[in-house]
Amino acid sequence: MKTLLLLTSLIIFSSLGEILSARGMKQVGELSFRPRLLLKSLGRIFTNRNLFAGVAFLAISFFSFLSLLSYADLSYVVPLTAIGYITNTIGSKFLLHERISAARWWGTILVTCGVAIISLPSGFELVVLQATQKLFAQLNPTQNAFTPAFAFLFVIRALLLLMVFAALVYNGIALVAGWLWHRDRQRQRALGLKFVPPVSVLIPVRGVDAEAYENFASFCRQDYPQFQLVFGCREEHDPAIAVIRQLQADFPQQQIDLVISDREIGTNAKVSNLNNIYAQAAHDYLLIVDSDIRVGPDYLRRVVAPLQLPKVGMVTCLYRGAKAKTSAALLENIGIAATFGAEVMSSRALEGIKFALGSTIVTRREIFDQIGAFPVVADYLADDFWLGNRVAAAGYEVVLSDYVVDHISAPDTMPTMLKHQLRWGRAVRVSRPKGFAGLILTYGIATSLLLLATLGFSAFGWALVGITVLARFLVAFVCGVILMRDQVLLKYLWLVPVRDLLGFGVWIASLSGKEIYWRGHRFIVQPSGKIEPV
């Protein structure tokens, strides 16, 4: 135990010290050895808090190293310190935001595996054999003979066990990803709220959403010096027009424009609507938002702020469900905060945001025109995803804003909600098959219950279910309640397993079929992500 504690201290404080020192030196800048410039650099060094903290952590790690050497062999201690390679690489990726090539990742993994082999105790073969026998016994609790039927069952159990472990790893990644997003939110807020260029807000409308007037009015109440609201409808008799006219009467001081046009540029009617109102956008900063979103008075200032950085090409927002009036809407909202939010945070941590969400898309006109504007996504189902993807492909950074908007739920019935979920699942499977396959990691509760059933409801199976449920609750609480501030989720946290099992059923149903039902019409989703009417 003493060796383990000292080794842990050595690795953790060594990695923290090196990462903080690297950050501090990047803040100091490249050293010049000309006397005058060197003195200036030394002055910056001695006033840099990251460097002082880094040196302090390195001192603690060195003390741990000396303590280990006081009783352990040098040939044993030094190789073990190489485990720090992997912690340093992970820290460089997520804390220093360095680009880590595949070769560096593999090199780090190989070094770590080599260290693990070196540090194995004598007789480790027996330990491994005993652990394997115990695991085998858990997968074969009734000690059945290896018939072909049992061999098949054994493989199923092993695969389910692997999926449960993978789901637990994913939950750990989601927690770390949430912490990283929290840190980035603090950096965004440090940018301040004084960057306020004129903005055109584009809102495509079809029909009257739940509490539509209050949704629209929330954009009129922005604490922002100059902005334009442009609503778009495709039909003269759309009932939303009366709501927008009332809005114009109630907020005469705001520039509120309405475009009514049925001109089409592709299969996606929403994109055609947006393209029609884009012509009326008066400003060079554009904000595209769905009609069922509600925001606070500081929304515009906060989502526009990251665009003051030249490398940022687009900003998007997470959303939480609100005002659910049916059990179906409540279950969908639970999935948004407890599952979808964690997925977005994890994606951001692992590969960066390379997509956008329809809850908020903010960009500059020059970048938007550069990627082809609305015509390039006119035939795609997930138009918001592809707009963000094209901005990222153009070399710009897509930022996940620190702001979380409210999605005002429609009073959906259970069949309507399930159709919506099935549409989304099939679209993801056809257009992004790897991402769809990865969703199985978010259904650890379902896979652990299946494993429990195949194990004959053994104690080992129940233990795995308990651990998986606890991990799932922890992720939902941290990512959904604490980070996304979804108080409704806190009240109904106990429904997360129910929502997960429902989601798993939809995922299974999404494994087949290409046909979706959207806005009263049927479409076929192509592998490219485009849709064709049936």
Coordinates of C-alpha atoms in Angstrom, one line a residue:
M1 CA 0.0 0.0 0.0
K2 CA 2.9 2.4 0.8
T3 CA 4.5 1.8 -2.6
L4 CA 1.2 2.3 -4.3
L5 CA 0.5 5.6 -2.6
L6 CA 4.0 6.9 -3.3
L7 CA 3.9 5.8 -6.9
T8 CA 0.5 7.4 -7.3
S9 CA 1.8 10.6 -5.8
L10 CA 4.9 10.5 -8.0
I11 CA 2.9 10.1 -11.2
I12 CA 0.1 12.5 -10.5
F13 CA 2.2 15.4 -9.2
S14 CA 4.8 14.8 -11.8
S15 CA 2.2 15.0 -14.6
L16 CA 0.5 18.1 -13.1
G17 CA 3.9 19.8 -12.6
E18 CA 5.0 19.2 -16.2
I19 CA 1.6 20.3 -17.6
L20 CA 1.4 23.5 -15.5
S21 CA 5.1 24.2 -16.3
A22 CA 4.4 23.8 -20.1
R23 CA 1.3 26.1 -19.8
G24 CA 3.3 28.6 -17.9
M25 CA 6.2 28.7 -20.4
K26 CA 3.8 29.1 -23.3
Q27 CA 2.4 32.1 -21.5
V28 CA 6.0 33.5 -20.9
G29 CA 6.8 33.0 -24.6
E30 CA 9.9 31.8 -26.3
L31 CA 13.1 32.6 -24.5
S32 CA 15.8 34.8 -26.0
F33 CA 19.3 34.7 -24.6
R34 CA 20.1 38.3 -25.3
P35 CA 20.8 39.9 -21.9
R36 CA 18.0 42.5 -22.0
L37 CA 15.3 40.1 -23.4
L38 CA 16.4 37.4 -21.1
L39 CA 15.9 39.6 -18.1
K40 CA 12.3 40.4 -19.3
S41 CA 11.6 36.7 -19.8
L42 CA 12.9 36.0 -16.3
G43 CA 10.6 38.7 -14.9
R44 CA 7.6 37.0 -16.6
I45 CA 8.8 33.6 -15.3
F46 CA 8.9 34.8 -11.7
T47 CA 5.4 36.3 -11.9
N48 CA 3.7 33.4 -13.5
R49 CA 1.5 31.4 -11.2
N50 CA 1.3 28.3 -13.4
L51 CA 5.1 28.0 -13.2
F52 CA 5.2 28.3 -9.5
A53 CA 2.5 25.7 -9.1
G54 CA 4.2 23.5 -11.6
V55 CA 7.5 23.7 -9.7
A56 CA 5.7 23.0 -6.4
F57 CA 4.1 19.9 -7.8
L58 CA 7.3 18.7 -9.3
A59 CA 9.0 19.1 -5.9
I60 CA 6.3 16.9 -4.3
S61 CA 6.8 14.2 -7.0
F62 CA 10.6 14.3 -6.5
F63 CA 10.1 13.8 -2.8
S64 CA 7.9 10.8 -3.6
F65 CA 10.6 9.5 -6.0
L66 CA 13.3 9.8 -3.3
S67 CA 11.0 8.0 -0.8
L68 CA 10.6 5.1 -3.1
L69 CA 14.3 4.9 -3.7
S70 CA 14.9 4.7 0.1
Y71 CA 13.7 1.1 0.1
A72 CA 13.0 -0.1 -3.5
D73 CA 15.3 -0.9 -6.4
L74 CA 16.2 1.8 -8.9
S75 CA 15.6 -0.7 -11.7
Y76 CA 12.0 -1.2 -10.4
V77 CA 11.1 2.5 -9.6
V78 CA 12.3 4.2 -12.8
P79 CA 10.4 2.0 -15.3
L80 CA 7.2 2.5 -13.2
T81 CA 7.5 6.3 -13.6
A82 CA 7.0 5.8 -17.3
I83 CA 3.3 5.4 -16.6
G84 CA 3.4 9.2 -16.5
Y85 CA 3.7 9.1 -20.3
I86 CA 0.1 8.3 -20.6
T87 CA -1.1 10.9 -18.0
N88 CA 1.1 13.5 -19.7
T89 CA -0.3 12.7 -23.1
I90 CA -3.9 12.8 -21.9
G91 CA -3.2 16.1 -20.1
S92 CA -1.6 17.5 -23.2
K93 CA -4.7 16.6 -25.2
F94 CA -7.4 17.9 -22.9
L95 CA -5.7 20.6 -20.8
L96 CA -3.1 22.1 -23.3
H97 CA -5.3 21.3 -26.3
E98 CA -2.3 19.9 -28.3
R99 CA -2.8 17.8 -31.4
I100 CA -1.8 14.3 -30.6
S101 CA -1.0 12.1 -33.6
A102 CA -2.0 8.5 -33.9
A103 CA 1.7 7.5 -33.7
R104 CA 2.1 9.4 -30.4
W105 CA -0.9 7.7 -28.9
W106 CA 0.3 4.2 -30.0
G107 CA 3.8 5.0 -28.7
T108 CA 2.4 6.0 -25.3
I109 CA 0.2 2.9 -25.1
L110 CA 3.1 0.6 -26.0
V111 CA 5.4 2.2 -23.4
T112 CA 2.6 1.8 -20.8
C113 CA 2.1 -1.8 -21.7
G114 CA 5.9 -2.4 -21.4
V115 CA 5.9 -0.8 -18.0
A116 CA 3.0 -3.0 -16.9
I117 CA 5.0 -6.1 -17.9
I118 CA 8.1 -5.0 -16.1
S119 CA 6.3 -4.3 -12.9
L120 CA 4.5 -7.6 -12.8
P121 CA 5.4 -9.5 -9.6
S122 CA 6.9 -13.0 -9.6
G123 CA 4.3 -15.6 -10.1
F124 CA 2.0 -13.3 -12.0
E125 CA 1.1 -16.1 -14.4
L126 CA -0.7 -17.8 -11.5
V127 CA -2.5 -14.6 -10.6
V128 CA -3.7 -14.1 -14.1
L129 CA -4.8 -17.7 -14.4
Q130 CA -6.8 -17.5 -11.2
A131 CA -8.5 -14.3 -12.2
T132 CA -9.4 -15.9 -15.6
Q133 CA -10.8 -18.9 -13.9
K134 CA -12.9 -16.7 -11.6
L135 CA -14.3 -14.7 -14.6
F136 CA -15.0 -17.9 -16.5
A137 CA -16.8 -19.3 -13.4
Q138 CA -19.0 -16.1 -13.4
L139 CA -19.8 -16.6 -17.0
N140 CA -20.7 -20.2 -16.4
P141 CA -22.4 -20.1 -13.0
T142 CA -24.2 -23.5 -13.4
Q143 CA -20.9 -25.2 -14.5
N144 CA -22.5 -26.5 -17.7
A145 CA -20.6 -28.7 -20.2
F146 CA -19.3 -27.0 -23.3
T147 CA -22.0 -28.1 -25.8
P148 CA -22.5 -26.0 -29.0
A149 CA -25.6 -24.4 -27.5
F150 CA -23.8 -23.4 -24.3
A151 CA -20.8 -22.2 -26.3
F152 CA -23.1 -19.8 -28.1
L153 CA -24.6 -18.6 -24.8
F154 CA -21.1 -18.2 -23.3
V155 CA -20.1 -16.0 -26.3
I156 CA -23.3 -13.9 -25.8
R157 CA -22.4 -13.5 -22.1
A158 CA -18.9 -12.5 -22.9
L159 CA -20.0 -9.9 -25.4
L160 CA -22.6 -8.4 -23.0
L161 CA -20.0 -8.3 -20.3
L162 CA -17.6 -6.4 -22.7
M163 CA -20.4 -4.0 -23.5
V164 CA -21.2 -3.4 -19.8
F165 CA -17.5 -2.6 -19.1
A166 CA -17.3 -0.4 -22.2
A167 CA -20.4 1.5 -20.9
L168 CA -18.8 2.0 -17.6
V169 CA -15.7 3.4 -19.3
Y170 CA -17.9 5.7 -21.4
N171 CA -19.6 7.0 -18.2
G172 CA -16.1 7.8 -16.8
I173 CA -15.3 9.7 -20.1
A174 CA -18.6 11.6 -19.9
L175 CA -17.8 12.8 -16.4
V176 CA -14.3 14.0 -17.4
A177 CA -15.8 15.6 -20.6
G178 CA -18.3 17.4 -18.4
W179 CA -15.5 18.8 -16.2
L180 CA -13.6 19.9 -19.3
W181 CA -16.7 21.7 -20.7
H182 CA -17.1 23.4 -17.3
R183 CA -13.5 24.7 -17.5
D184 CA -14.1 26.0 -21.1
R185 CA -17.3 27.8 -19.9
Q186 CA -15.2 29.7 -17.4
R187 CA -12.8 30.7 -20.2
Q188 CA -15.7 31.8 -22.4
R189 CA -17.1 34.0 -19.6
A190 CA -13.7 35.6 -19.2
L191 CA -14.1 37.0 -22.7
G192 CA -16.7 39.4 -21.3
L193 CA -20.0 40.6 -22.8
K194 CA -18.8 43.8 -24.5
F195 CA -18.5 42.3 -28.0
V196 CA -21.9 43.2 -29.4
P197 CA -21.9 43.4 -33.2
P198 CA -25.3 43.8 -34.9
V199 CA -27.0 40.4 -35.4
S200 CA -29.7 39.0 -37.6
V201 CA -31.7 36.3 -35.9
L202 CA -33.3 33.9 -38.4
I203 CA -36.3 31.9 -37.1
P204 CA -38.1 29.5 -39.4
V205 CA -41.7 28.8 -38.4
R206 CA -44.4 26.3 -39.3
G207 CA -47.5 26.2 -37.3
V208 CA -47.8 27.4 -33.7
D209 CA -45.5 25.6 -31.2
A210 CA -46.3 25.3 -27.5
E211 CA -46.2 28.8 -25.9
A212 CA -45.0 30.2 -29.2
Y213 CA -45.6 33.8 -28.2
E214 CA -43.4 33.6 -25.1
N215 CA -40.7 31.8 -27.1
F216 CA -40.6 34.6 -29.7
A217 CA -40.9 37.4 -27.1
S218 CA -37.9 36.1 -25.2
F219 CA -35.8 37.1 -28.2
C220 CA -37.4 40.5 -28.3
R221 CA -36.3 41.1 -24.6
Q222 CA -32.6 40.8 -25.3
D223 CA -30.2 43.1 -23.5
Y224 CA -28.4 43.8 -26.8
P225 CA -27.9 47.1 -28.6
Q226 CA -28.8 46.2 -32.2
F227 CA -30.4 43.1 -33.6
Q228 CA -33.0 42.1 -36.1
L229 CA -35.5 39.3 -35.9
V230 CA -36.5 37.7 -39.2
F231 CA -39.3 35.1 -39.1
G232 CA -40.2 32.9 -42.1
C233 CA -43.4 31.1 -43.0
R234 CA -44.1 29.1 -46.1
E235 CA -47.9 29.6 -46.3
E236 CA -50.1 32.6 -46.2
H237 CA -52.6 30.9 -43.8
D238 CA -50.0 29.7 -41.3
P239 CA -51.5 30.3 -37.8
A240 CA -48.0 31.5 -36.6
I241 CA -48.4 34.6 -38.7
A242 CA -51.0 36.1 -36.3
V243 CA -48.6 35.4 -33.4
I244 CA -45.8 37.2 -35.2
R245 CA -48.0 40.2 -36.1
Q246 CA -49.0 40.5 -32.4
L247 CA -45.3 40.4 -31.5
Q248 CA -44.6 43.3 -33.9
A249 CA -47.4 45.3 -32.3
D250 CA -46.2 44.6 -28.7
F251 CA -42.5 45.3 -29.5
P252 CA -42.6 48.3 -31.9
Q253 CA -39.0 49.3 -30.8
Q254 CA -37.6 46.1 -32.2
Q255 CA -36.9 45.3 -35.9
I256 CA -39.1 42.3 -36.5
D257 CA -39.5 41.2 -40.1
L258 CA -41.7 38.5 -41.6
V259 CA -41.0 36.7 -44.9
I260 CA -43.8 34.5 -46.4
S261 CA -42.6 32.4 -49.3
D262 CA -43.1 28.9 -50.6
R263 CA -40.0 28.9 -52.8
E264 CA -38.0 25.6 -52.5
I265 CA -34.4 24.9 -53.1
G266 CA -34.4 21.3 -51.9
T267 CA -36.2 18.4 -50.1
N268 CA -35.8 19.9 -46.6
A269 CA -38.7 22.4 -46.3
K270 CA -37.1 24.0 -43.2
V271 CA -33.9 24.8 -45.1
S272 CA -35.9 26.3 -48.0
N273 CA -37.7 28.5 -45.5
L274 CA -34.4 29.6 -44.0
N275 CA -33.0 30.4 -47.4
N276 CA -36.0 32.6 -48.2
I277 CA -35.5 34.6 -45.0
Y278 CA -31.7 34.8 -45.3
A279 CA -32.2 37.3 -48.1
Q280 CA -33.7 39.7 -45.6
A281 CA -30.9 39.4 -43.1
A282 CA -29.4 42.9 -42.7
H283 CA -26.3 42.2 -40.6
D284 CA -23.1 40.3 -41.0
Y285 CA -23.5 38.2 -37.8
L286 CA -26.2 35.5 -38.2
L287 CA -28.0 33.5 -35.6
I288 CA -30.2 30.6 -36.7
V289 CA -32.5 29.1 -34.1
D290 CA -35.5 26.8 -33.9
S291 CA -38.9 28.2 -33.2
D292 CA -39.5 26.2 -30.0
I293 CA -36.5 27.7 -28.1
R294 CA -36.8 30.2 -25.2
V295 CA -33.9 32.2 -23.9
G296 CA -32.9 34.7 -21.2
P297 CA -32.0 38.4 -21.7
D298 CA -28.3 37.8 -21.8
Y299 CA -28.5 35.1 -24.4
L300 CA -27.3 37.1 -27.4
R301 CA -24.3 38.6 -25.6
R302 CA -23.1 35.2 -24.4
V303 CA -23.5 33.2 -27.6
V304 CA -21.9 35.9 -29.8
A305 CA -18.9 36.5 -27.4
P306 CA -16.7 33.6 -28.7
L307 CA -16.9 34.9 -32.3
Q308 CA -14.6 37.8 -31.3
L309 CA -11.8 35.2 -31.7
P310 CA -10.8 34.9 -35.4
K311 CA -10.3 31.1 -35.2
V312 CA -13.9 30.6 -34.1
G313 CA -16.3 30.1 -37.0
M314 CA -19.5 29.0 -35.4
V315 CA -21.1 28.8 -31.9
T316 CA -23.8 26.3 -30.9
C317 CA -25.7 25.5 -27.7
L318 CA -26.9 22.6 -25.7
Y319 CA -30.6 22.7 -24.8
R320 CA -32.7 21.3 -22.0
G321 CA -36.4 20.3 -22.2
A322 CA -38.9 22.5 -20.4
K323 CA -42.7 22.8 -19.8
A324 CA -43.5 19.1 -20.4
K325 CA -47.2 18.6 -20.2
T326 CA -47.4 14.9 -21.0
S327 CA -45.5 11.8 -19.8
A328 CA -44.1 11.3 -23.3
A329 CA -42.7 14.9 -23.4
L330 CA -41.2 14.4 -19.9
L331 CA -39.4 11.2 -21.0
E332 CA -38.0 12.9 -24.0
N333 CA -36.8 15.8 -21.9
I334 CA -35.1 13.4 -19.5
G335 CA -33.2 11.9 -22.4
I336 CA -32.1 15.3 -23.7
A337 CA -30.4 16.3 -20.4
A338 CA -29.4 12.8 -19.1
T339 CA -28.2 11.2 -22.3
F340 CA -27.9 13.6 -25.2
G341 CA -26.1 16.4 -23.3
A342 CA -23.5 13.9 -22.0
E343 CA -23.0 12.6 -25.6
V344 CA -22.3 16.1 -26.9
M345 CA -19.9 16.8 -24.0
S346 CA -18.0 13.5 -24.7
S347 CA -17.8 14.3 -28.4
R348 CA -16.4 17.7 -27.7
A349 CA -13.7 16.2 -25.4
L350 CA -12.7 13.4 -27.7
E351 CA -12.7 15.0 -31.1
G352 CA -13.9 18.6 -30.8
I353 CA -17.3 19.9 -31.9
K354 CA -17.6 19.2 -35.6
F355 CA -21.4 19.8 -35.9
A356 CA -24.0 22.3 -34.8
L357 CA -27.4 22.0 -33.0
G358 CA -30.5 23.6 -34.2
S359 CA -31.1 25.1 -30.8
T360 CA -28.5 27.8 -31.7
I361 CA -26.2 28.4 -34.7
V362 CA -24.2 31.6 -34.7
T363 CA -21.7 32.5 -37.4
R364 CA -20.4 35.3 -39.6
R365 CA -21.9 35.9 -43.0
E366 CA -18.5 35.6 -44.8
I367 CA -17.9 32.1 -43.3
F368 CA -21.5 31.1 -44.0
D369 CA -21.2 32.1 -47.6
Q370 CA -17.8 30.4 -47.9
I371 CA -19.3 27.0 -47.0
G372 CA -22.1 27.5 -49.5
A373 CA -24.9 28.8 -47.1
F374 CA -28.3 27.0 -47.1
P375 CA -28.2 25.4 -50.6
V376 CA -25.5 23.0 -49.7
V377 CA -27.7 21.4 -47.0
A378 CA -31.1 21.8 -48.7
D379 CA -31.5 18.0 -49.3
Y380 CA -30.2 16.8 -45.9
L381 CA -32.3 15.8 -42.9
A382 CA -29.8 16.9 -40.2
D383 CA -29.1 20.3 -41.7
D384 CA -27.8 21.8 -38.5
F385 CA -25.3 18.9 -38.1
W386 CA -24.0 19.4 -41.6
L387 CA -23.7 23.2 -41.4
G388 CA -21.4 22.8 -38.3
N389 CA -19.5 20.0 -40.0
R390 CA -18.8 22.1 -43.1
V391 CA -17.5 25.0 -40.9
A392 CA -15.2 22.6 -39.0
A393 CA -14.0 21.1 -42.3
A394 CA -13.2 24.6 -43.5
G395 CA -10.6 24.9 -40.7
Y396 CA -12.7 27.0 -38.2
E397 CA -13.4 26.1 -34.6
V398 CA -17.0 25.3 -33.6
V399 CA -17.5 26.3 -30.0
L400 CA -20.0 24.7 -27.6
S401 CA -21.4 27.8 -25.8
D402 CA -21.5 28.1 -22.0
Y403 CA -25.2 29.0 -22.5
V404 CA -27.9 26.3 -22.3
V405 CA -31.3 27.2 -23.9
D406 CA -34.7 25.9 -23.1
H407 CA -36.6 23.7 -25.5
I408 CA -40.3 24.2 -24.9
S409 CA -41.8 20.8 -25.3
A410 CA -44.8 20.0 -27.5
P411 CA -47.6 18.1 -25.8
D412 CA -46.6 14.9 -27.6
T413 CA -48.3 11.5 -27.2
M414 CA -46.1 8.4 -26.8
P415 CA -46.5 7.3 -30.4
T416 CA -45.5 10.8 -31.7
M417 CA -42.5 10.9 -29.4
L418 CA -41.4 7.4 -30.5
K419 CA -41.8 8.3 -34.2
H420 CA -39.5 11.3 -33.6
Q421 CA -36.9 9.1 -31.8
L422 CA -37.1 6.5 -34.5
R423 CA -36.6 9.1 -37.2
W424 CA -33.5 10.4 -35.5
G425 CA -32.2 6.9 -34.9
R426 CA -32.6 5.8 -38.5
A427 CA -31.1 9.0 -39.8
V428 CA -28.0 8.5 -37.6
R429 CA -27.6 4.9 -38.6
V430 CA -27.8 5.5 -42.3
S431 CA -25.6 8.7 -42.4
R432 CA -23.2 8.0 -39.5
P433 CA -23.1 4.3 -38.9
K434 CA -20.1 4.4 -36.6
G435 CA -21.7 7.0 -34.4
F436 CA -24.9 4.9 -34.3
A437 CA -23.0 1.8 -33.3
G438 CA -21.3 3.8 -30.5
L439 CA -24.6 4.7 -29.0
I440 CA -24.7 1.2 -27.5
L441 CA -22.3 2.5 -24.9
T442 CA -24.9 4.8 -23.6
Y443 CA -27.3 1.9 -22.8
G444 CA -25.3 0.2 -20.1
I445 CA -28.4 -0.4 -18.0
A446 CA -30.0 -2.4 -20.8
T447 CA -26.9 -4.5 -21.6
S448 CA -26.3 -5.2 -17.9
L449 CA -29.9 -6.4 -17.5
L450 CA -29.5 -8.6 -20.5
L451 CA -26.3 -10.0 -19.0
L452 CA -28.1 -10.6 -15.7
A453 CA -30.8 -12.6 -17.4
T454 CA -28.2 -14.7 -19.3
L455 CA -26.4 -15.4 -16.0
G456 CA -29.5 -16.7 -14.4
F457 CA -29.8 -13.7 -12.1
S458 CA -26.5 -14.5 -10.3
A459 CA -25.0 -12.3 -7.6
F460 CA -22.3 -11.3 -10.0
G461 CA -24.9 -10.1 -12.5
W462 CA -26.8 -8.2 -9.9
A463 CA -23.6 -6.5 -8.8
L464 CA -22.9 -5.3 -12.3
V465 CA -26.4 -4.0 -12.7
G466 CA -26.0 -2.0 -9.4
I467 CA -22.7 -0.6 -10.4
T468 CA -24.0 0.4 -13.9
V469 CA -27.1 2.0 -12.5
L470 CA -25.1 4.0 -10.0
A471 CA -22.7 5.2 -12.7
R472 CA -25.6 6.2 -14.9
F473 CA -27.2 8.2 -12.2
L474 CA -23.9 9.9 -11.5
V475 CA -23.5 11.0 -15.1
A476 CA -27.1 12.2 -15.4
F477 CA -26.7 14.2 -12.2
V478 CA -23.4 15.8 -13.0
C479 CA -24.0 16.5 -16.7
G480 CA -27.7 17.1 -16.6
V481 CA -28.5 18.6 -13.2
I482 CA -25.2 20.3 -12.2
L483 CA -23.8 21.4 -15.6
M484 CA -27.0 21.9 -17.7
R485 CA -29.0 23.0 -14.6
D486 CA -32.0 20.9 -15.4
Q487 CA -34.0 21.0 -12.2
V488 CA -36.8 18.9 -13.7
L489 CA -34.3 16.1 -14.2
L490 CA -33.3 16.4 -10.6
K491 CA -37.0 15.8 -9.6
Y492 CA -37.4 12.9 -12.0
L493 CA -33.9 11.4 -11.8
W494 CA -35.4 8.1 -10.8
L495 CA -36.9 7.8 -14.4
V496 CA -33.5 7.8 -16.1
P497 CA -33.3 3.9 -16.2
V498 CA -36.8 3.9 -17.7
R499 CA -35.8 6.4 -20.3
D500 CA -32.6 4.4 -21.1
L501 CA -34.6 1.2 -21.6
L502 CA -37.0 3.0 -23.9
G503 CA -34.1 4.5 -25.8
F504 CA -32.5 1.1 -26.1
G505 CA -35.7 -0.2 -27.6
V506 CA -35.8 2.6 -30.2
W507 CA -32.1 1.9 -31.0
I508 CA -33.0 -1.8 -31.7
A509 CA -35.9 -0.7 -33.9
S510 CA -33.6 1.7 -35.7
L511 CA -31.3 -1.1 -36.8
S512 CA -33.6 -1.7 -39.8
G513 CA -35.4 0.5 -42.3
K514 CA -34.6 3.7 -44.1
E515 CA -38.0 5.3 -44.1
I516 CA -38.9 8.1 -41.8
Y517 CA -42.0 10.2 -41.2
W518 CA -41.4 13.9 -40.9
R519 CA -43.8 16.9 -40.9
G520 CA -46.6 14.8 -42.4
H521 CA -44.5 13.4 -45.2
R522 CA -42.5 10.1 -45.7
F523 CA -38.9 10.1 -46.8
I524 CA -36.1 7.7 -47.5
V525 CA -32.8 8.5 -45.8
Q526 CA -29.8 8.0 -48.1
P527 CA -26.3 6.9 -46.9
S528 CA -25.1 10.5 -47.6
G529 CA -27.6 11.9 -45.1
K530 CA -29.8 13.3 -47.8
I531 CA -33.5 12.6 -47.9
E532 CA -35.8 11.7 -50.8
P533 CA -39.6 11.8 -50.7
V534 CA -41.4 8.5 -50.9

